[in-house]
Protein backbone atom coordinates (compact mmCIF):
# COMPACT_ATOMS: atom_id res chain seq x y z
CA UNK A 1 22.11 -37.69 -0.82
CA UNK A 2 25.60 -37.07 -0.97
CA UNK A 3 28.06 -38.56 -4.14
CA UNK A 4 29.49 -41.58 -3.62
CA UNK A 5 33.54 -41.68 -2.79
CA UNK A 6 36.11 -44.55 -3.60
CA UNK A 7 38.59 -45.48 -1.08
CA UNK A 8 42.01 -43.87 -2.02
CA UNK A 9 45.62 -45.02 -0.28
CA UNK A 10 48.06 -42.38 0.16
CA UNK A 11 51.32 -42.90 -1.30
CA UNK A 12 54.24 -44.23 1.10
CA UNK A 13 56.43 -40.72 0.90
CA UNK A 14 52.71 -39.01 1.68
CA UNK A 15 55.13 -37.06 5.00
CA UNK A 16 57.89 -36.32 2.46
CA UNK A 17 55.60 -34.70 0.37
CA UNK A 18 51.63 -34.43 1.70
CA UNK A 19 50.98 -31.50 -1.42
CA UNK A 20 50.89 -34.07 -4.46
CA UNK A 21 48.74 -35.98 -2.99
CA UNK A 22 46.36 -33.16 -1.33
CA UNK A 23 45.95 -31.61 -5.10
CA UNK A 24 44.83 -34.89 -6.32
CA UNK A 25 42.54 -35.41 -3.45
CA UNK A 26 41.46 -31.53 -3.92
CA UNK A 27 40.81 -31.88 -7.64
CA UNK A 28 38.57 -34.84 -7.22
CA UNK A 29 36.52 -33.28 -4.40
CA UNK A 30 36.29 -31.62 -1.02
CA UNK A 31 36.73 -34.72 1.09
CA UNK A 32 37.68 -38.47 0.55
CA UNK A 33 37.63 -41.33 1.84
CA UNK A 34 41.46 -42.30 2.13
CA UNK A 35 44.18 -44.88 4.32
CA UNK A 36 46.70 -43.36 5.81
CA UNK A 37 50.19 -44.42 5.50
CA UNK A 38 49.78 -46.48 8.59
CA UNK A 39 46.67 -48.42 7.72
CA UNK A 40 44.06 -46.14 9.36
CA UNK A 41 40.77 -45.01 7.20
CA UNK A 42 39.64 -41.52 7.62
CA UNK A 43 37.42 -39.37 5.28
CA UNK A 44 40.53 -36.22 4.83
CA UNK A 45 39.29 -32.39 3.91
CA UNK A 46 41.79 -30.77 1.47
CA UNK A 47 39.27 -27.82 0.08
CA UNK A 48 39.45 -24.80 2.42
CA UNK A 49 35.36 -23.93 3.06
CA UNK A 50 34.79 -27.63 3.93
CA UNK A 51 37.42 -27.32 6.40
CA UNK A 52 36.08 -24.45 7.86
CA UNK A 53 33.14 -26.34 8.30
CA UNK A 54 34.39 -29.38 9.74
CA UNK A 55 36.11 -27.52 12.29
CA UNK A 56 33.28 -25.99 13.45
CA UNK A 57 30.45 -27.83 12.93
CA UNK A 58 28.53 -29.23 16.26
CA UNK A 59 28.19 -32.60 14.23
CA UNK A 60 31.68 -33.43 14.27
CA UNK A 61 32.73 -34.48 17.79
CA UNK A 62 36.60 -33.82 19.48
CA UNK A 63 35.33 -35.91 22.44
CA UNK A 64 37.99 -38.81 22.45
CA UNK A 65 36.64 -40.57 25.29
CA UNK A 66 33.03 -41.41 23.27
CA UNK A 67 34.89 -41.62 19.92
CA UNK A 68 38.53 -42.72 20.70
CA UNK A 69 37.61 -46.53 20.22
CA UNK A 70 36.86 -45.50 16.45
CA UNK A 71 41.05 -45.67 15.85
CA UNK A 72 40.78 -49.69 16.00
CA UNK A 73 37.09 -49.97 14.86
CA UNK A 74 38.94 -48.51 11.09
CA UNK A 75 42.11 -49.20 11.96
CA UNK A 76 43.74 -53.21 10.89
CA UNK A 77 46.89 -52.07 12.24
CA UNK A 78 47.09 -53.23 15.75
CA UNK A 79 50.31 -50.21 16.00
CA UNK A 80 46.97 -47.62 15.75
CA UNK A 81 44.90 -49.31 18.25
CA UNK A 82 46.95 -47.24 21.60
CA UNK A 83 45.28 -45.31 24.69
CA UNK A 84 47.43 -42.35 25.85
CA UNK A 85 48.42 -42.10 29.74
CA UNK A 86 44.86 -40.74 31.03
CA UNK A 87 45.98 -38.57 32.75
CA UNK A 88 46.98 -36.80 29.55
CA UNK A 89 44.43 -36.56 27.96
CA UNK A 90 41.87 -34.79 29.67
CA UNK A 91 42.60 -31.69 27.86
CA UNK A 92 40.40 -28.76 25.17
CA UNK A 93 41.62 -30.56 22.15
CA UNK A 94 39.92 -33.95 23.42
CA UNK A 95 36.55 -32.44 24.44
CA UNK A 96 33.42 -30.82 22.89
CA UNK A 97 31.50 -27.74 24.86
CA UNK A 98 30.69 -27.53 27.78
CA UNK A 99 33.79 -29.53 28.74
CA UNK A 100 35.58 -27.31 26.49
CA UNK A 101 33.79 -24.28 27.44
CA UNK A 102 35.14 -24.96 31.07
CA UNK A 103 38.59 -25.62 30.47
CA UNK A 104 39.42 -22.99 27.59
CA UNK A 105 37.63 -20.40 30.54
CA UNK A 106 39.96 -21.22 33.23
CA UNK A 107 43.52 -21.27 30.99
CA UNK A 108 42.59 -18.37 29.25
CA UNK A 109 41.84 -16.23 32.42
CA UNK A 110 46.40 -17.30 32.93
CA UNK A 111 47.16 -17.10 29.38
CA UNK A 112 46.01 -13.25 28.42
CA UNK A 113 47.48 -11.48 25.38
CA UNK A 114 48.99 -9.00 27.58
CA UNK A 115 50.98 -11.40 29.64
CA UNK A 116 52.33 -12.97 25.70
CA UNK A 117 53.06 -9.42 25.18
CA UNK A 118 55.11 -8.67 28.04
CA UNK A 119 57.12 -11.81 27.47
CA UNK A 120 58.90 -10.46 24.19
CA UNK A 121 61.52 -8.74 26.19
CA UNK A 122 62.74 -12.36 27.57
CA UNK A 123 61.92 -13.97 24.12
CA UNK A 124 64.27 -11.38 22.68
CA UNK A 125 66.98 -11.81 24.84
CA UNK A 126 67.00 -15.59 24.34
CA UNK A 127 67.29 -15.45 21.02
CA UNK A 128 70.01 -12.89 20.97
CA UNK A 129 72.19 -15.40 22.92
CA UNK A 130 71.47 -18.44 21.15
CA UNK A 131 72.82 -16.34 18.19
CA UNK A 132 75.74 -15.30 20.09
CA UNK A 133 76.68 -18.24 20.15
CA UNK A 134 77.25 -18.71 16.41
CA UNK A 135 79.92 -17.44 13.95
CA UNK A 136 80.06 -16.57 10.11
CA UNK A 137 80.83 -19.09 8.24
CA UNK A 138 79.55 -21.99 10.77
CA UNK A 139 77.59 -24.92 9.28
CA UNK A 140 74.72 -25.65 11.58
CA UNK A 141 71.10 -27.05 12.20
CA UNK A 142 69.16 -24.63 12.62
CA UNK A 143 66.91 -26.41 14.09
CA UNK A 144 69.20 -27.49 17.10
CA UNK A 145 70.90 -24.23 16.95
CA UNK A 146 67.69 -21.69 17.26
CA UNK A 147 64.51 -23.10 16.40
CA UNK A 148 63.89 -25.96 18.90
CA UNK A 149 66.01 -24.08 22.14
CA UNK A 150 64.03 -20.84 21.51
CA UNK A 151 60.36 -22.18 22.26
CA UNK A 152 61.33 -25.04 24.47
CA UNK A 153 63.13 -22.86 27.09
CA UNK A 154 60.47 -20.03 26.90
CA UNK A 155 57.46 -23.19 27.70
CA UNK A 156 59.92 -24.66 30.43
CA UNK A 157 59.85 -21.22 31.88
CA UNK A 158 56.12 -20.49 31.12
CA UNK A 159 55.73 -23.61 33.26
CA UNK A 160 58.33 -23.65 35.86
CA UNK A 161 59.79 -26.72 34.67
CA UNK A 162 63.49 -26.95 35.11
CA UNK A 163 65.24 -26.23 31.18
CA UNK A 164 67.48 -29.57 32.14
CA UNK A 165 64.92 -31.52 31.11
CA UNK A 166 64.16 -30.53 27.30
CA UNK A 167 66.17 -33.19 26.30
CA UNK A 168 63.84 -36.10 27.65
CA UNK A 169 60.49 -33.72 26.72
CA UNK A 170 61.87 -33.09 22.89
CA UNK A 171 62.35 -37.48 23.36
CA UNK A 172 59.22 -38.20 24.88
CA UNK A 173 57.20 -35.84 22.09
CA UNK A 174 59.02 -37.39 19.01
CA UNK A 175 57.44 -40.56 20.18
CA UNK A 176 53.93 -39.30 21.06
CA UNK A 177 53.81 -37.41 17.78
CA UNK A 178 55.27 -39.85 15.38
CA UNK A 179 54.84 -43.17 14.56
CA UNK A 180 56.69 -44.96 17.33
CA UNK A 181 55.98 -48.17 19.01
CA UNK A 182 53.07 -48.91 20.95
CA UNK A 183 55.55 -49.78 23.40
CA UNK A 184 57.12 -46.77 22.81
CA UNK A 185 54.17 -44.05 23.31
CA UNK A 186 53.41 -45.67 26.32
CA UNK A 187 56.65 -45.39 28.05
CA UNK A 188 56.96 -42.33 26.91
CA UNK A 189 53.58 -41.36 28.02
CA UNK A 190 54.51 -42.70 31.06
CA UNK A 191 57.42 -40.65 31.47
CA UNK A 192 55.84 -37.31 30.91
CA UNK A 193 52.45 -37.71 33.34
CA UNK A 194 55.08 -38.75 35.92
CA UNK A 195 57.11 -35.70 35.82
CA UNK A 196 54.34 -33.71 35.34
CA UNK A 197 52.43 -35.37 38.40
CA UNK A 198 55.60 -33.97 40.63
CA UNK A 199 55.60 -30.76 38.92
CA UNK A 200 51.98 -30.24 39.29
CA UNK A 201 51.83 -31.42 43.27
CA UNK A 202 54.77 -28.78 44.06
CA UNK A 203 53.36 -25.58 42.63
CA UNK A 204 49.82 -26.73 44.34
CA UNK A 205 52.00 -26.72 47.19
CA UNK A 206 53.27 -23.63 46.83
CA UNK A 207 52.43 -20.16 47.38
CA UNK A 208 50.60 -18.65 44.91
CA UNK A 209 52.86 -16.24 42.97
CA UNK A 210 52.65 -14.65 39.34
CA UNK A 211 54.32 -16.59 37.44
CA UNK A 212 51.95 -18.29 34.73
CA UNK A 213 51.56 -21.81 35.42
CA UNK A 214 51.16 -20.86 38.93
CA UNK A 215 48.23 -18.59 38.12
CA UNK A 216 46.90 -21.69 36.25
CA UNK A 217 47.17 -24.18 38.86
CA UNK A 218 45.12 -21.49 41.31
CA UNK A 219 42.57 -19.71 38.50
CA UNK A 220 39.28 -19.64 39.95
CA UNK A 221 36.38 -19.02 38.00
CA UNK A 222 33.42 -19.07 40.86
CA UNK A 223 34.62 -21.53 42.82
CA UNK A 224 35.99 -23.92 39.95
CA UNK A 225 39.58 -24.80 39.42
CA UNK A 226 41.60 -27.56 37.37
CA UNK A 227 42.19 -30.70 39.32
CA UNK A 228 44.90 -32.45 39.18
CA UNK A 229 44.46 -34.64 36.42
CA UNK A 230 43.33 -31.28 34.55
CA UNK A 231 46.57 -29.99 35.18
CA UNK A 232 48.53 -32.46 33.89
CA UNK A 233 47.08 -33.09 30.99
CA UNK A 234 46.72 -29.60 30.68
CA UNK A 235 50.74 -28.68 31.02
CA UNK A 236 50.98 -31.80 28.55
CA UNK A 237 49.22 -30.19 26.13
CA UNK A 238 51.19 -26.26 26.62
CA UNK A 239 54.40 -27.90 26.60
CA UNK A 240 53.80 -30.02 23.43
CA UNK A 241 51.99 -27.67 21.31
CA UNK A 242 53.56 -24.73 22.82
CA UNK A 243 57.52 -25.84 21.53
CA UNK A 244 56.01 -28.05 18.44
CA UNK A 245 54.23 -25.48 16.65
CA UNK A 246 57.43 -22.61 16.56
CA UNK A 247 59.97 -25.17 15.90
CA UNK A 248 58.66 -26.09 12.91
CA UNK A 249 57.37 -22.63 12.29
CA UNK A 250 60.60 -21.16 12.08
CA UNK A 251 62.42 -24.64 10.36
CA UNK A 252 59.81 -24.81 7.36
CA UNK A 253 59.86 -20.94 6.93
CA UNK A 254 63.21 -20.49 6.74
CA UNK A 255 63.42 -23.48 4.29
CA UNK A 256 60.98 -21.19 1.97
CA UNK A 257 63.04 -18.57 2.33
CA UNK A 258 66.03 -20.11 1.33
CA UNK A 259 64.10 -21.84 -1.95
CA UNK A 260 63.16 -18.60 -2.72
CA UNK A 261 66.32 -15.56 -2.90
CA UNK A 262 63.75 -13.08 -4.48
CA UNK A 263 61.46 -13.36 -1.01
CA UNK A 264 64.23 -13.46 1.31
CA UNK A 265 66.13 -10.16 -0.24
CA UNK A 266 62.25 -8.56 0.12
CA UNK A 267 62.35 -9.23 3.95
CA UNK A 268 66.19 -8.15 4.12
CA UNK A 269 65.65 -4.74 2.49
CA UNK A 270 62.12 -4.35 4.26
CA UNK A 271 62.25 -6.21 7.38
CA UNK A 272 59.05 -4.47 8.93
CA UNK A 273 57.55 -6.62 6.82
CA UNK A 274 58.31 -10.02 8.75
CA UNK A 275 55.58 -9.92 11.16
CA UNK A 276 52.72 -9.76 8.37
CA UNK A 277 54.74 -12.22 6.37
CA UNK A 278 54.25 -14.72 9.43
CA UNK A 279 50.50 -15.42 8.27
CA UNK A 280 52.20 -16.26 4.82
CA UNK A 281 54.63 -18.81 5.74
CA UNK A 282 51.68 -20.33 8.26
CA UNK A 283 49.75 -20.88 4.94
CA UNK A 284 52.69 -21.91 2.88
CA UNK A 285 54.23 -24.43 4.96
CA UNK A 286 52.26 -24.72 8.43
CA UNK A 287 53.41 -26.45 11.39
CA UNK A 288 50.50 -28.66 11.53
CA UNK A 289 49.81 -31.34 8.50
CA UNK A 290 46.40 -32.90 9.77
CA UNK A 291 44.26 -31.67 12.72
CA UNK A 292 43.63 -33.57 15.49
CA UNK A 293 41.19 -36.22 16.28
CA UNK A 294 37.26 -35.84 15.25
CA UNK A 295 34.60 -38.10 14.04
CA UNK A 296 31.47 -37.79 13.30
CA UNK A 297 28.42 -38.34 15.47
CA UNK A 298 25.62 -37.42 12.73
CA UNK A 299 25.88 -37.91 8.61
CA UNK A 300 27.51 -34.41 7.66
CA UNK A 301 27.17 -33.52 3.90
CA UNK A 302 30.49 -31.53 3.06
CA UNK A 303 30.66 -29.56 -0.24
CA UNK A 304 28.05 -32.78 -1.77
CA UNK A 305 29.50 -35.63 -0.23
CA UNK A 306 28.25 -37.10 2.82
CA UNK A 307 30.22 -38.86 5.08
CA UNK A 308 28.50 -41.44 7.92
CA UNK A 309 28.08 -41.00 11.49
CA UNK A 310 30.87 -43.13 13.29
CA UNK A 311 33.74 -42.02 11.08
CA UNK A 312 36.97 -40.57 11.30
CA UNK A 313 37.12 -36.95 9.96
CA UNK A 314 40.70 -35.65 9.45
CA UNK A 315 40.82 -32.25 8.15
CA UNK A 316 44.52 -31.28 6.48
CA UNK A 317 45.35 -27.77 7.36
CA UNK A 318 48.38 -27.44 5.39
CA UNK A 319 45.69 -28.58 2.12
CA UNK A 320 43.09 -25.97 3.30
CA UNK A 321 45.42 -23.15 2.45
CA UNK A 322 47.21 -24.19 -0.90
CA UNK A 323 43.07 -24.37 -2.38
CA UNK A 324 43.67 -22.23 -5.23
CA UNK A 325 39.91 -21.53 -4.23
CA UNK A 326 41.00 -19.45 -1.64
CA UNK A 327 43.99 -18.25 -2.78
CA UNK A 328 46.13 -17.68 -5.97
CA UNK A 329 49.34 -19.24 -7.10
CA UNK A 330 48.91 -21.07 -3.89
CA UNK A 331 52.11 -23.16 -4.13
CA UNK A 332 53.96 -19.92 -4.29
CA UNK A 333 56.04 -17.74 -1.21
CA UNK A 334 54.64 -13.88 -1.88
CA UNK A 335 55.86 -12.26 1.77
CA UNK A 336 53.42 -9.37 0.25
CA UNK A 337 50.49 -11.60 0.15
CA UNK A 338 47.46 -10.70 2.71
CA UNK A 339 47.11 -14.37 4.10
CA UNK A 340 44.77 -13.49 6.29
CA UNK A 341 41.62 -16.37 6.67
CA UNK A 342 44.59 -19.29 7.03
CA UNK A 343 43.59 -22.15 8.84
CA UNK A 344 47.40 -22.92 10.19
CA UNK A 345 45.85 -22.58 13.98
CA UNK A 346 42.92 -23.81 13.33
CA UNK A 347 39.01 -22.39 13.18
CA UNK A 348 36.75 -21.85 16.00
CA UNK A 349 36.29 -23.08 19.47
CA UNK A 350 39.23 -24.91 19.29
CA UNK A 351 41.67 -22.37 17.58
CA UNK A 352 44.94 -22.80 19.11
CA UNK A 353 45.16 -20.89 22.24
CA UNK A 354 49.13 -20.12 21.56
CA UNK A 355 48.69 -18.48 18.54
CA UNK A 356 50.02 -15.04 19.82
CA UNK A 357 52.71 -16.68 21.31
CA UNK A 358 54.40 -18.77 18.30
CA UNK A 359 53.54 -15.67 16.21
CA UNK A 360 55.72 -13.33 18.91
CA UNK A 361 58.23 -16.09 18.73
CA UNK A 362 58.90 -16.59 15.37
CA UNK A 363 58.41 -12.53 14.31
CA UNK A 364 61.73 -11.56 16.75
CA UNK A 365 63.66 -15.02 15.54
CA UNK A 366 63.28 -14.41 12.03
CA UNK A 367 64.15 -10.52 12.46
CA UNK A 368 67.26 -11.56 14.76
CA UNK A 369 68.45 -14.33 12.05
CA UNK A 370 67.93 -11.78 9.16
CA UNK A 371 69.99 -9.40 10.83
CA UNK A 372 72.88 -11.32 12.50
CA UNK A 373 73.07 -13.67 9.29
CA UNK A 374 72.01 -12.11 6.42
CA UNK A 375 73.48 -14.52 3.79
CA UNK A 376 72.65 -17.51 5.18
CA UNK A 377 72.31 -20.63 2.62
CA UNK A 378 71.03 -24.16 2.96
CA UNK A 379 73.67 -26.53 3.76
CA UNK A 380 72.52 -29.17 1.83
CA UNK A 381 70.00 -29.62 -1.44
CA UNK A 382 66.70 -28.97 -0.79
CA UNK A 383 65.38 -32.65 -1.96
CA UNK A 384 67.57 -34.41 0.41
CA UNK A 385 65.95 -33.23 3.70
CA UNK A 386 64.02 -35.31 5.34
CA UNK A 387 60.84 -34.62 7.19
CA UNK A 388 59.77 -36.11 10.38
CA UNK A 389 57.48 -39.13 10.14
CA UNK A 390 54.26 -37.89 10.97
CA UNK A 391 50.78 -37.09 9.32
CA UNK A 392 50.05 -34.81 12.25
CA UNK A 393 53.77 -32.56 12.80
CA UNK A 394 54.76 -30.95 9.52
CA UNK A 395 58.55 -30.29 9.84
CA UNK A 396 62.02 -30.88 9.07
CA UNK A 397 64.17 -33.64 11.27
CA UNK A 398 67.52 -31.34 10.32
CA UNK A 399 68.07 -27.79 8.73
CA UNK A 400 71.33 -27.80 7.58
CA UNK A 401 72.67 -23.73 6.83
CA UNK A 402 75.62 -22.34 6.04
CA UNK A 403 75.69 -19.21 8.11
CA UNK A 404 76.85 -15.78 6.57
């Protein structure tokens, strides 16, 4: 039998700064039993084999329509106890195999490496005129500026969707990612499966053609395709993850950067190195703080201690790769370092399906920053920036720089 754990609270400013606590946590064992700032109990991995083992292990379910009551059941906040819009939710990241199987078959015959690949032409040329549009000596967010525009308008065009509407889709995912409102997820959630509804029913409508989405709304794979409600929650989850995860990519590497002169002069005399360093700043400072939703459906005994069937099991990415167990001086930026084994994307079945894309994305907007703005500076001290308010999304509200 597995050693007994004490219920620990994390501390109020747990999303200003997650790695205090996570080393505590880590030095007392691989998992604990914990409340989140909000109120909800969870048993949280912060060792790095343990989380390779929750995120693959067949007794820890992703299925949120068996488990999803489990958020009230340990939850006494009544702000916790929300269903999303249905029809967004019938995605991979809420399903176990063969659900999952299905799905992840279908979008991956659309989403191929070599059709990433061939988008780095139009990634480039994006980013060149978002930084054409900005002069020495200009005192900007970066994050408005670059790193938010860059992935939002390459998903929009990934899916077809018109780019006058990032506004209202950066609005509607603050609220499903953070800690709004019940009232506010839901209108919100509202918002987005309605839009998406029309978007989906016109390209079904259409003519097939090769643009992705379109090849997603028509893959085929013996007779099975996506149905509508598949779709939806489907372009939900691409359009979400697929502008989240390289806006805060680029904002919390480019922070590190910053903090650190010594690294930042390595990538500006050797800039080849920038697309190896990306697996670095995905372990220093990863866009995702804790993985989404699982529980467990059996006991599961995790590096000694066992955690019950019918629990929450949170696993903390960003905690899995500072374990000085995995590697050394793990607080530290070394652009040099082989990072390779991270767990910024995930493990397993459900390793994040974008990967190649945020990588592409962030390797030709930090080489394009670099090289237009050399001697950039932060805008503002380091402890004064605020990060967004949520144990899920690990980035920046503002980047203030100074560009040069």
């Amino acid at each position: 039998m597995g050693e007994v754990t004490t219920l620990t609270q994390l501390p109020d400013d747990y999303v200003q700064n997650p790695h205090e606590a996570h080393d505590m946590l880590r030095s007392e064992g691989p998992v604990q039993e914990v409340r989140m700032p909000r109120g909800l109990k969870v048993w949280l991995v912060t060792r790095y084999d343990e989380a390779k083992i929750a995120l693959t292990d067949p007794r820890v379910s992703k299925n949120i329509a068996e488990g999803g009551h489990l958020m009230a059941v340990h939850s006494p906040d009544t702000d916790q106890r929300r269903e999303i819009e249905p029809s967004l939710s019938v995605h991979m990241l809420n399903m176990d195999p063969p659900g999952h199987t299905r799905l992840r078959k279908l979008v991956t015959k659309a989403f191929t490496a070599r059709r990433v690949e061939l988008m780095r032409p139009r990634v480039q040329e994006i980013t060149a005129e978002l930084l054409a549009k900005l002069n020495d000596g200009d005192e900007v967010d970066l994050l408005e500026a670059l790193a938010f525009p860059l992935p939002i308008t390459v998903i929009c065009e990934l899916l077809g969707i018109p780019i006058d509407n990032r506004d209202d889709f950066r609005e509607w995912s603050n609220q499903l990612l953070a800690f709004g409102t019940p009232e506010q997820v839901q209108a919100a959630a509202s918002a987005m499966a309605g839009f998406l509804f029309q978007h989906v029913t016109a390209i079904a409508q259409a003519e097939p053609d090769d643009t992705f989405f379109s090849a997603l709304v028509h893959a085929d794979d013996s007779g099975d395709r996506l149905n509508t409600e598949e779709l939806i929650s489907m372009a939900f989850l691409l359009l979400v993850a697929g502008h989240e995860t390289t806006v805060n990519l680029i904002g919390n590497a480019v922070l590190s950067l910053l903090r650190n002169p010594d690294q930042l002069q390595i990538l500006k005399d050797r800039p080849e190195l920038i697309p190896a360093s990306t697996e670095e700043f995905l372990r220093l400072e990863g866009p995702i703080n804790v993985a989404t939703f699982r529980y467990t459906k059996e006991d599961i005994e995790l590096g000694g201690v066992t955690v019950p069937a019918g629990e929450i099991l949170m696993v903390s990415l960003i905690a899995a790769n500072r374990d000085p167990a995995k590697y050394e001086n793990p607080d530290q930026l070394d652009v040099t370092r082989s990072a390779q084994g991270h767990v910024a994307f995930g493990h397993g079945i459900h390793f994040c399906l974008g990967a190649p894309l945020a990588r592409l994305e962030f390797d030709v907007a930090l080489t394009q920053l670099l090289d237009r703005f050399p001697n950039l500076t932060l805008a503002a001290e380091p402890e004064t920036l605020v990060w967004r308010d949520s144990t899920l999304i690990r980035g920046l509200h503002t980047l203030p720089v100074r560009l040069a």
